[in-house]
PDB file of C-alpha atoms in Angstrom:
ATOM      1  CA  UNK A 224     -17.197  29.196   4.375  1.00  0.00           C
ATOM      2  CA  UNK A 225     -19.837  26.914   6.015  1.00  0.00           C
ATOM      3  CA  UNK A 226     -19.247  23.463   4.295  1.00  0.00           C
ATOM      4  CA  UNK A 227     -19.876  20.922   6.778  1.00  0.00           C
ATOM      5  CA  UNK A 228     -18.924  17.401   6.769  1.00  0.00           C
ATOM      6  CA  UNK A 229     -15.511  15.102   5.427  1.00  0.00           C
ATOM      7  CA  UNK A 230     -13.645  15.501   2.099  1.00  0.00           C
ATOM      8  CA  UNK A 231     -12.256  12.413   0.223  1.00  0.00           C
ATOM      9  CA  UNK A 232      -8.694  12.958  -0.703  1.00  0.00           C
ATOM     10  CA  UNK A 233      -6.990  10.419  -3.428  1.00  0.00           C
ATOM     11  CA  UNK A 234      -4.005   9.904  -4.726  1.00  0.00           C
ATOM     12  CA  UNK A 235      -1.501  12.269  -4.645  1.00  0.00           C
ATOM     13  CA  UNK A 236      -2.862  13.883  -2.032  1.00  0.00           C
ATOM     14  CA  UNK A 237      -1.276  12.856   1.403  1.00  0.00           C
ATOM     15  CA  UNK A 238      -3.246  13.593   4.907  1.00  0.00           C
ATOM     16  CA  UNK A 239      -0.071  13.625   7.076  1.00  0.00           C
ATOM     17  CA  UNK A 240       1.638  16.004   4.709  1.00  0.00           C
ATOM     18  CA  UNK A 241      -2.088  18.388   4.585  1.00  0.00           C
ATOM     19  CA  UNK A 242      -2.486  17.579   8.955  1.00  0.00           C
ATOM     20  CA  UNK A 243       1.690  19.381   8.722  1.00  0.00           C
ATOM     21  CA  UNK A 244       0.612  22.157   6.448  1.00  0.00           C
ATOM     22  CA  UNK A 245      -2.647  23.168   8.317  1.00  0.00           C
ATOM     23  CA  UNK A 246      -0.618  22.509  12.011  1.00  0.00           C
ATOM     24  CA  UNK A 247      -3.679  20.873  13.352  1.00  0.00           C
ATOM     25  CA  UNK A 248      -6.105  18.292  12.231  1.00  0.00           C
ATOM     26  CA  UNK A 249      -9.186  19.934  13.489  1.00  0.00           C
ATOM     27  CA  UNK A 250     -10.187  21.003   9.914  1.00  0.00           C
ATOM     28  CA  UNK A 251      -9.811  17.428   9.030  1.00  0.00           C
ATOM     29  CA  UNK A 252     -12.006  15.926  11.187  1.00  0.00           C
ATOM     30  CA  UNK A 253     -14.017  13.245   8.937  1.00  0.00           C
ATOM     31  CA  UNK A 254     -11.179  13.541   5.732  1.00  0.00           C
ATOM     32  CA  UNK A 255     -10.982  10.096   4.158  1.00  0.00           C
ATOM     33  CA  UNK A 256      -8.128   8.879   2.312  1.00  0.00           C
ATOM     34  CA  UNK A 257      -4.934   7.120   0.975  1.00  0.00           C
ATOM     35  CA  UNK A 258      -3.159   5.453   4.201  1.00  0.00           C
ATOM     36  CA  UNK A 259      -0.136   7.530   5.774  1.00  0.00           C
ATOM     37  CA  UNK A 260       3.101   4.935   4.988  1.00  0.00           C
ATOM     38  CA  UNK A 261       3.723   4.964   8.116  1.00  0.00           C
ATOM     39  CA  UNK A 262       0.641   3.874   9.301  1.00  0.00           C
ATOM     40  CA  UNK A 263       0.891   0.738   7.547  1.00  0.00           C
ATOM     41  CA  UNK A 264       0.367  -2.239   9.311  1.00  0.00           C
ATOM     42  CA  UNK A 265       3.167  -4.341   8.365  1.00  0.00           C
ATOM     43  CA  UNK A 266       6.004  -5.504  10.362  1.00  0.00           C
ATOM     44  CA  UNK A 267       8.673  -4.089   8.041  1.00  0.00           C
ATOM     45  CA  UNK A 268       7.282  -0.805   6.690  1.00  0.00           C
ATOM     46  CA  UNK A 269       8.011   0.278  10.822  1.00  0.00           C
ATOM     47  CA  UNK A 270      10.640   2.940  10.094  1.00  0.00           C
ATOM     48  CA  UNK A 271      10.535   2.845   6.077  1.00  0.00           C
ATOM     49  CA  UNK A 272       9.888   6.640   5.917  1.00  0.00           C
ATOM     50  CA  UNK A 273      12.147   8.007   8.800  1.00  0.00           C
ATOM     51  CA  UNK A 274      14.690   5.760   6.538  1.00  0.00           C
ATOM     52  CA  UNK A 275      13.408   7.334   2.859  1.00  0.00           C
ATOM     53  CA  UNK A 276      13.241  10.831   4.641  1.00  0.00           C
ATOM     54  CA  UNK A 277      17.026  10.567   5.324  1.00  0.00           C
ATOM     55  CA  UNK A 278      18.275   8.621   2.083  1.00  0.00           C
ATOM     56  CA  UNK A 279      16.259  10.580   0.185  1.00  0.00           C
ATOM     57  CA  UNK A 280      15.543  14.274   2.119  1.00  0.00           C
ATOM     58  CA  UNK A 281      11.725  13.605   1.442  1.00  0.00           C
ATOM     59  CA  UNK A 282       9.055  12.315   2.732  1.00  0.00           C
ATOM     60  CA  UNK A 283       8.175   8.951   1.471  1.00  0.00           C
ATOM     61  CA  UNK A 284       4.645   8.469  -0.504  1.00  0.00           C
ATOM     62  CA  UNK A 285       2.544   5.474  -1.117  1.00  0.00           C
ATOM     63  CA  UNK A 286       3.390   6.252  -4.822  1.00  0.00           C
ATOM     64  CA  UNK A 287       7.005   6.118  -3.590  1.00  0.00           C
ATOM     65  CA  UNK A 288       6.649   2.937  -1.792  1.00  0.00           C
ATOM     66  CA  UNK A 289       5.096   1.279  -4.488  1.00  0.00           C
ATOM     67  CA  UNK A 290       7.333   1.891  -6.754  1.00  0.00           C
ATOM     68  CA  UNK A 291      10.137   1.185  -4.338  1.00  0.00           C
ATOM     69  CA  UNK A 292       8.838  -2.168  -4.020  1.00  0.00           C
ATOM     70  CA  UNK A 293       8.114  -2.397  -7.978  1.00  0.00           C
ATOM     71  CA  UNK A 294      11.453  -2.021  -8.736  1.00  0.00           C
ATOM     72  CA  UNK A 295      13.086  -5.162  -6.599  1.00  0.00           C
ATOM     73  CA  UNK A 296      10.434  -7.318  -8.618  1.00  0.00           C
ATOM     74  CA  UNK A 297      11.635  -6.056 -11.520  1.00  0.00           C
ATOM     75  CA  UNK A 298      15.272  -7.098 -10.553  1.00  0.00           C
ATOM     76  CA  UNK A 299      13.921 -10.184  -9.363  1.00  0.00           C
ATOM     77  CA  UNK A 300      12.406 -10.823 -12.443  1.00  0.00           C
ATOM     78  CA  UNK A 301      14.936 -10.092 -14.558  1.00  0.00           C
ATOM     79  CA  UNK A 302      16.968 -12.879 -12.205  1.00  0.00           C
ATOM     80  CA  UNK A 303      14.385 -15.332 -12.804  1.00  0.00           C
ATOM     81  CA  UNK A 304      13.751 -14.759 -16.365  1.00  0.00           C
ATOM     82  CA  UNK A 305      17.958 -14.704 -17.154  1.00  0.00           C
ATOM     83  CA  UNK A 306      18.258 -11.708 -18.617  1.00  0.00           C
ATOM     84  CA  UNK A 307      18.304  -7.988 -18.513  1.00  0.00           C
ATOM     85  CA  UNK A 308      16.980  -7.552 -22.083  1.00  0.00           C
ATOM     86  CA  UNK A 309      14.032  -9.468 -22.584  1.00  0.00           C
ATOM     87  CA  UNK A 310      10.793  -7.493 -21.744  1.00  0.00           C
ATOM     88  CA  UNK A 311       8.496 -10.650 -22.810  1.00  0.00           C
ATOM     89  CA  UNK A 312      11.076 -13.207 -20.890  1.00  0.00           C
ATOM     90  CA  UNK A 313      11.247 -10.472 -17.652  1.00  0.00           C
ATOM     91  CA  UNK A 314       7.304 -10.021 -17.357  1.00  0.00           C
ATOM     92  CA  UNK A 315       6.529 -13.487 -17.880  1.00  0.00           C
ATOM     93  CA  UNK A 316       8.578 -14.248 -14.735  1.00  0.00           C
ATOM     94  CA  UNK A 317       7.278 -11.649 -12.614  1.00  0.00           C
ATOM     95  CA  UNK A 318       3.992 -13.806 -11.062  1.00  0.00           C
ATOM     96  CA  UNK A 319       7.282 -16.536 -10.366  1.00  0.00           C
ATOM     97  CA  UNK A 320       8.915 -14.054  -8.008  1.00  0.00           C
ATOM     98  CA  UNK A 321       5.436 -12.400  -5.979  1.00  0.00           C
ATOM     99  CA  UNK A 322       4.225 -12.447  -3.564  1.00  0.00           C
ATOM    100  CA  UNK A 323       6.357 -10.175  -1.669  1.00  0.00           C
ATOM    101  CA  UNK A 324       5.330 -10.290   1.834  1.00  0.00           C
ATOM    102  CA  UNK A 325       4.794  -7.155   4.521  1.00  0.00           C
ATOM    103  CA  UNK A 326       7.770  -9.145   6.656  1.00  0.00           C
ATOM    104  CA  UNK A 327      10.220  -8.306   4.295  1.00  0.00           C
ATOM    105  CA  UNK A 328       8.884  -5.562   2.067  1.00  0.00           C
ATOM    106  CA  UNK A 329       7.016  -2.678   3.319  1.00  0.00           C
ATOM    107  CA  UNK A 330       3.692  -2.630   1.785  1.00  0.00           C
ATOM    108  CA  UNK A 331       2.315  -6.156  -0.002  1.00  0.00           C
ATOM    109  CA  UNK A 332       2.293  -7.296  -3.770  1.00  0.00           C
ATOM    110  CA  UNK A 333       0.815 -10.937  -4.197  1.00  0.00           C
ATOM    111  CA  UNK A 334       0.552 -10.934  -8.090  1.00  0.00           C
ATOM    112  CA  UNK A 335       0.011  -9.230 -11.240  1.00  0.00           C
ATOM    113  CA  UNK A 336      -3.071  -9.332 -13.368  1.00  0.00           C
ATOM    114  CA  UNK A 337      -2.585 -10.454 -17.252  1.00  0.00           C
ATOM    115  CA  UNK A 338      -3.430  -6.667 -18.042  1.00  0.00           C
ATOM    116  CA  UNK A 339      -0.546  -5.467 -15.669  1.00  0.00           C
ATOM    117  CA  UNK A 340      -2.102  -4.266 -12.689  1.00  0.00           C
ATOM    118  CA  UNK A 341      -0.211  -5.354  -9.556  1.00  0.00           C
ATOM    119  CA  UNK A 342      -2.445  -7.089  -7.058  1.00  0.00           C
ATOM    120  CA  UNK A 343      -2.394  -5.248  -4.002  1.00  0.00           C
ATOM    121  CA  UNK A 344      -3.759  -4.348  -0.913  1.00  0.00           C
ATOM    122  CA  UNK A 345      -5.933  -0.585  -1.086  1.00  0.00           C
ATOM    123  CA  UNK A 346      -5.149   1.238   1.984  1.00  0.00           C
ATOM    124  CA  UNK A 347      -7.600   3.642   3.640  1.00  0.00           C
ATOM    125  CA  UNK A 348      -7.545   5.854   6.347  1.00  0.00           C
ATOM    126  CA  UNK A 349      -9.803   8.793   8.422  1.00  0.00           C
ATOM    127  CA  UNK A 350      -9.434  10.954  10.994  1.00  0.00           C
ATOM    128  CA  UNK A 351     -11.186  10.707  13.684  1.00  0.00           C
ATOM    129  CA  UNK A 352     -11.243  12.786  16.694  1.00  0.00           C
ATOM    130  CA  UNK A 353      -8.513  14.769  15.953  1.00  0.00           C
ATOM    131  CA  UNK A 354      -6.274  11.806  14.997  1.00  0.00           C
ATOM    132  CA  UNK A 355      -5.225   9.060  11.982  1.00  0.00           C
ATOM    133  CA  UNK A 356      -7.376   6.060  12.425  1.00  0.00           C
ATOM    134  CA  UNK A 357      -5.805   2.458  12.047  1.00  0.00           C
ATOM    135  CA  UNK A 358      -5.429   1.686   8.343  1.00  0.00           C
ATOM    136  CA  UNK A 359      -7.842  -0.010   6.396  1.00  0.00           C
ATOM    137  CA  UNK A 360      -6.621  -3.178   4.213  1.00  0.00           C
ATOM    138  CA  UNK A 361      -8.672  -3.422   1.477  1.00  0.00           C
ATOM    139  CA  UNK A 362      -8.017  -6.390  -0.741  1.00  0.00           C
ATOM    140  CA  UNK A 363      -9.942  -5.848  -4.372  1.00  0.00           C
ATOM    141  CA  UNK A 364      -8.657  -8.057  -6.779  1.00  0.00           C
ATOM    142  CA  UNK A 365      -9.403 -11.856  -4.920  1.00  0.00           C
ATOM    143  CA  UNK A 366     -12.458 -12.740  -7.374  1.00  0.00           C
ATOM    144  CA  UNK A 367     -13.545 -15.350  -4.716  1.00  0.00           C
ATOM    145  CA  UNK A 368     -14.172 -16.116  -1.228  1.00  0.00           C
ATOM    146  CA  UNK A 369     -11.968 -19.037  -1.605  1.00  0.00           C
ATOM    147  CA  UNK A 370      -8.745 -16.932  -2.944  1.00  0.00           C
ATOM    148  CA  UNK A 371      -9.752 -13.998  -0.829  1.00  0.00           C
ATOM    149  CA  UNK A 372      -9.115 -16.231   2.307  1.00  0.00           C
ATOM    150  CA  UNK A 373      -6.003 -17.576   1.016  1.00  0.00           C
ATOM    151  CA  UNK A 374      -4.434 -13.676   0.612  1.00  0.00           C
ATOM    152  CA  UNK A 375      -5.403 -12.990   3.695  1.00  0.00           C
ATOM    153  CA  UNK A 376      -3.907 -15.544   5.183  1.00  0.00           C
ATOM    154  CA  UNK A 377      -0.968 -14.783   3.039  1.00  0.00           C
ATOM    155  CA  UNK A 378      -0.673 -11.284   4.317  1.00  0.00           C
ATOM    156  CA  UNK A 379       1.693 -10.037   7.136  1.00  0.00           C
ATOM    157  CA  UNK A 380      -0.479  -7.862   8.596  1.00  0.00           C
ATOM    158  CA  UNK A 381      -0.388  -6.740  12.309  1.00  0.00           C
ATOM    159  CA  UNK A 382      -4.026  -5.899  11.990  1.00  0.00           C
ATOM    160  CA  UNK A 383      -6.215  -8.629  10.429  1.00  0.00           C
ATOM    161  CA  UNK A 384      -8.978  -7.539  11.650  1.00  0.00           C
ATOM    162  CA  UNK A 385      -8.620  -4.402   9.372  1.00  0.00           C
ATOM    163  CA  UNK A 386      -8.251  -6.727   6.123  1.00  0.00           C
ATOM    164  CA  UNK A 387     -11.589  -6.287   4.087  1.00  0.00           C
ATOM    165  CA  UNK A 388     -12.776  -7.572   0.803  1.00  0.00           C
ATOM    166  CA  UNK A 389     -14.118  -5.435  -2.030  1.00  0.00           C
ATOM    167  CA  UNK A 390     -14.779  -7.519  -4.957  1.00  0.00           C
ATOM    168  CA  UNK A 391     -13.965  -5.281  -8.193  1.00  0.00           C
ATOM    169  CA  UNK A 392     -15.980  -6.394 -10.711  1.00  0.00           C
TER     170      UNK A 392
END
């Protein structure tokens, strides 16, 4: 129809899943969005959606993965805090058992705001000449320098280079 130039895709919408639809990624030359899972950058998210595609017979989302990884905290939580029941005793112990780490989960959590928001890495991707680019760490939530540095240093990531900060304000 004419329209030159990138889209911006978000949330649900997945650019691996649009690049199998359309059977090409010529049409998505400069498209910007959510990181493909397994694009991620992390030493054990290798393999996490050939392995959800088979448990599951789907492909695996960053909505999935989150939520994935949501749940063992949960269970950890409920570990820490002694007991199943408590909500107030279960979320109280839930900064006790983070940070989970990209060498043994497959995307990062480091903490959880007081509001609930899970402190976590935004991931970003492109396409660029006809292929994915290398994903884009963003880290939001450090309100400093100083505890921007330490997360980063914290983080498992094959690509630190690709680590930026975004202060949210």
């Amino acid at each position: 129809m004419g329209f030159k130039g990138g889209l911006i895709v978000i949330d649900q919408a997945r650019m691996d899943y649009i690049a199998s639809v359309l059977k090409s990624m010529k049409l998505m030359e400069e498209m910007i969005g959510i990181a493909n899972i397994a694009d991620l950058p992390l030493p054990y998210s290798t393999g996490f959606s050939q392995r959800y595609r088979e448990s599951y017979k789907r492909a695996a989302t960053w909505e999935s993965a989150l939520n994935y990884n949501t749940m063992k905290v949960i269970a950890k939580a409920m570990v820490a805090a002694d007991s199943v029941n408590d909500p107030y005793a279960i979320r109280a112990a839930v900064n006790k058992v983070l940070p989970n780490l990209g060498d043994k989960y497959h995307n990062e959590l480091f903490g959880i705001e007081d509001n609930g928001v899970m402190k976590c890495a935004g991931v970003i991707q492109t396409v660029e000449n006809g292929k994915f680019s290398k994903v884009d760490y963003i880290f939001s939530f450090p309100k400093t320098k100083e505890e921007y540095e330490k997360v980063k240093k914290l983080s498992r990531t094959r690509e630190p280079q690709n680590i930026r900060w975004l202060p949210a304000q």
